[in-house]
C-alpha positions as semicolon CSV with decimal commas, in nm:
position;residue;x (nm);y (nm);z (nm)
1;M;2,069;-0,897;-2,285
2;S;1,800;-1,152;-2,213
3;V;1,725;-1,512;-2,125
4;T;1,457;-1,734;-2,280
5;I;1,261;-1,972;-2,056
6;N;0,961;-2,175;-2,171
7;N;0,969;-1,990;-2,504
8;K;0,935;-1,652;-2,333
9;E;1,209;-1,391;-2,338
10;Y;1,302;-1,213;-2,014
11;K;1,524;-0,904;-2,027
12;H;1,809;-0,884;-1,776
13;D;1,770;-0,623;-1,504
14;N;2,031;-0,345;-1,502
15;D;2,281;-0,513;-1,267
16;F;2,201;-0,873;-1,366
17;L;2,543;-0,970;-1,504
18;E;2,740;-0,806;-1,222
19;S;2,520;-0,938;-0,942
20;K;2,653;-1,225;-0,730
21;K;2,306;-1,308;-0,592
22;D;2,204;-1,670;-0,634
23;L;1,838;-1,675;-0,739
24;I;1,682;-1,555;-1,064
25;V;1,327;-1,424;-1,030
26;L;1,117;-1,386;-1,344
27;T;0,857;-1,111;-1,323
28;S;0,519;-1,067;-1,489
29;D;0,645;-0,782;-1,707
30;G;0,924;-0,988;-1,863
31;R;1,225;-0,901;-1,646
32;A;1,488;-1,133;-1,495
33;I;1,610;-1,012;-1,155
34;K;1,880;-1,166;-0,936
35;V;1,796;-1,179;-0,565
36;D;1,937;-1,332;-0,248
37;S;1,746;-1,656;-0,187
38;K;1,851;-1,656;0,181
39;L;1,680;-1,320;0,232
40;L;1,353;-1,447;0,085
41;K;1,366;-1,772;0,282
42;E;1,427;-1,592;0,611
43;T;1,162;-1,323;0,567
44;S;0,868;-1,496;0,397
45;P;0,757;-1,858;0,442
46;V;0,527;-1,818;0,141
47;L;0,810;-1,705;-0,084
48;E;1,034;-1,981;0,050
49;A;0,779;-2,239;-0,063
50;Q;0,760;-2,082;-0,409
51;L;1,131;-2,042;-0,478
52;S;1,147;-2,353;-0,692
53;H;0,897;-2,197;-0,936
54;L;1,123;-1,897;-1,012
55;H;0,833;-1,703;-1,163
56;L;0,653;-1,439;-0,956
57;D;0,334;-1,291;-1,100
58;H;0,435;-0,935;-1,015
59;S;0,601;-0,649;-1,200
60;S;0,976;-0,605;-1,178
61;D;0,936;-0,265;-1,009
62;A;0,718;-0,415;-0,737
63;V;0,952;-0,712;-0,687
64;K;1,252;-0,479;-0,650
65;L;1,066;-0,251;-0,409
66;H;0,954;-0,552;-0,205
67;I;1,313;-0,674;-0,182
68;K;1,424;-0,328;-0,068
69;A;1,157;-0,340;0,202
70;L;1,277;-0,685;0,311
71;Q;1,632;-0,550;0,338
72;D;1,509;-0,241;0,527
73;D;1,675;-0,021;0,267
74;T;1,615;0,354;0,249
75;I;1,366;0,405;-0,034
76;D;1,336;0,695;-0,276
77;F;0,966;0,755;-0,345
78;T;1,022;1,053;-0,578
79;N;0,935;0,887;-0,909
80;M;0,746;0,587;-0,775
81;T;0,407;0,515;-0,932
82;Y;0,098;0,439;-0,728
83;K;0,062;0,110;-0,915
84;T;0,405;-0,007;-0,797
85;F;0,348;0,105;-0,438
86;K;0,007;-0,063;-0,411
87;E;0,131;-0,383;-0,577
88;T;0,418;-0,397;-0,329
89;L;0,183;-0,359;-0,031
90;E;-0,027;-0,642;-0,176
91;M;0,289;-0,852;-0,207
92;C;0,360;-0,789;0,161
93;L;0,017;-0,931;0,244
94;K;0,043;-1,225;0,006
95;Y;0,390;-1,330;0,120
96;V;0,334;-1,277;0,493
97;T;0,572;-0,982;0,520
98;K;0,334;-0,734;0,683
99;H;0,608;-0,601;0,910
100;E;0,808;-0,495;0,605
101;G;0,493;-0,338;0,460
102;L;0,462;-0,130;0,776
103;G;0,824;-0,028;0,732
104;L;0,743;0,088;0,380
105;L;0,447;0,290;0,508
106;G;0,662;0,431;0,787
107;Q;0,922;0,554;0,541
108;I;0,672;0,724;0,312
109;N;0,504;0,886;0,613
110;E;0,837;1,040;0,711
111;E;0,814;1,229;0,382
112;K;0,491;1,355;0,218
113;G;0,281;1,053;0,316
114;V;0,076;0,833;0,083
115;I;-0,162;1,114;-0,013
116;G;0,118;1,364;-0,067
117;H;0,286;1,123;-0,308
118;F;-0,009;0,962;-0,485
119;G;-0,300;1,206;-0,456
120;A;-0,625;1,232;-0,262
121;E;-0,820;1,038;-0,524
122;K;-0,634;0,725;-0,407
123;G;-0,740;0,788;-0,047
124;F;-1,027;0,541;-0,020
125;E;-0,835;0,256;-0,181
126;L;-0,537;0,314;0,047
127;F;-0,764;0,349;0,349
128;C;-0,912;0,006;0,274
129;L;-0,562;-0,148;0,268
130;M;-0,459;-0,011;0,608
131;P;-0,661;-0,253;0,828
132;H;-0,460;-0,541;0,681
133;F;-0,149;-0,382;0,834
134;N;-0,336;-0,256;1,143
135;D;-0,197;0,086;1,052
136;M;-0,427;0,323;1,238
137;L;-0,195;0,623;1,220
138;T;-0,170;0,620;0,840
139;S;-0,548;0,585;0,824
140;C;-0,592;0,888;1,049
141;R;-0,356;1,087;0,830
142;I;-0,553;0,984;0,520
143;I;-0,877;1,105;0,680
144;K;-0,724;1,440;0,776
145;E;-0,569;1,497;0,434
146;V;-0,835;1,363;0,197
147;G;-1,148;1,473;0,383
148;P;-1,104;1,851;0,343
149;E;-0,995;1,820;-0,021
150;A;-1,283;1,590;-0,116
151;T;-1,529;1,821;0,060
152;Q;-1,407;2,136;-0,112
153;D;-1,358;1,985;-0,457
154;K;-1,695;1,803;-0,472
155;N;-1,562;1,576;-0,747
156;D;-1,684;1,217;-0,780
157;K;-1,325;1,098;-0,835
158;Y;-1,296;1,070;-0,456
159;G;-1,601;0,844;-0,423
160;D;-1,891;0,870;-0,178
161;F;-1,687;0,748;0,121
162;W;-1,606;1,105;0,224
163;D;-1,964;1,239;0,232
164;P;-2,206;1,079;0,483
165;L;-2,502;1,210;0,281
166;L;-2,394;0,995;-0,015
167;W;-2,341;0,670;0,174
168;T;-2,521;0,360;0,047
169;K;-2,520;0,000;0,166
170;D;-2,225;-0,065;-0,067
171;T;-2,005;0,229;0,038
172;M;-1,820;0,040;0,311
173;K;-1,822;-0,309;0,161
174;E;-1,449;-0,303;0,079
175;L;-1,352;-0,187;0,428
176;R;-1,301;-0,428;0,717
177;G;-1,599;-0,426;0,954
178;D;-1,443;-0,282;1,268
179;W;-1,281;0,002;1,075
180;A;-1,604;0,076;0,890
181;C;-1,796;0,098;1,218
182;A;-1,534;0,324;1,375
183;Y;-1,539;0,553;1,071
184;I;-1,920;0,577;1,065
185;L;-1,946;0,643;1,439
186;A;-1,669;0,903;1,423
187;H;-1,879;1,103;1,177
188;K;-2,188;1,076;1,394
189;S;-2,007;1,183;1,711
190;T;-1,847;1,507;1,599
191;A;-2,017;1,841;1,663
192;H;-1,815;2,042;1,410
193;P;-1,977;2,163;1,085
194;Y;-1,935;1,909;0,807
195;G;-1,648;1,971;0,570
196;T;-1,441;2,203;0,785
197;R;-1,083;2,112;0,874
198;D;-1,191;2,093;1,240
199;Y;-1,457;1,841;1,136
200;W;-1,207;1,610;0,967
201;D;-0,949;1,649;1,243
202;D;-1,216;1,545;1,493
203;V;-1,332;1,252;1,278
204;S;-0,971;1,134;1,256
205;R;-0,925;1,160;1,633
206;R;-1,253;0,986;1,715
207;F;-1,186;0,713;1,460
208;L;-0,859;0,630;1,636
209;L;-1,020;0,636;1,981
210;M;-1,294;0,396;1,873
211;L;-1,040;0,148;1,740
212;V;-0,815;0,146;2,046
213;V;-1,076;0,138;2,325
């Protein structure tokens, strides 16, 4: 079933008709989802201000995952796409729900972690998101997991972030300044041979130390 609003058709989400929730959210991929307006009002001042618009410019999968994070639900990451996960983290930033974003990261880290689920080629992009949540521990885990793989594989799909010899003035431009400095200095401080697991473990450890001191 579906509903038509402003000449656009929105398909009902699976439990739309049975749901007793009071607010209909229209998503960017043409879905109509029922949510609890009280939950959104209490957790995000930005969402509270937008409730009258009904339309959120996000996919239905990301909206549903964001709501699960707001409710502190247990989340199954098994078949989740990277696109949905990243979009949900960006929603947490946009709607001032960083704490719930940290909860989402905490849950995935209890399992295989972000790299285990989405692959090392997403490492740099995820690493650049972590300063917005001040999530140093996930960043350290990304360094330890992506570094050795990027070094051994020598494939440009990982980007030049993982090889100091390839750095240019643009390499760190997407990364917040203090995290970029800590990452650069961590590479310069280690005495281990480049590319070894000991090297990346030490870079991860020094990166954390430089951020907390």
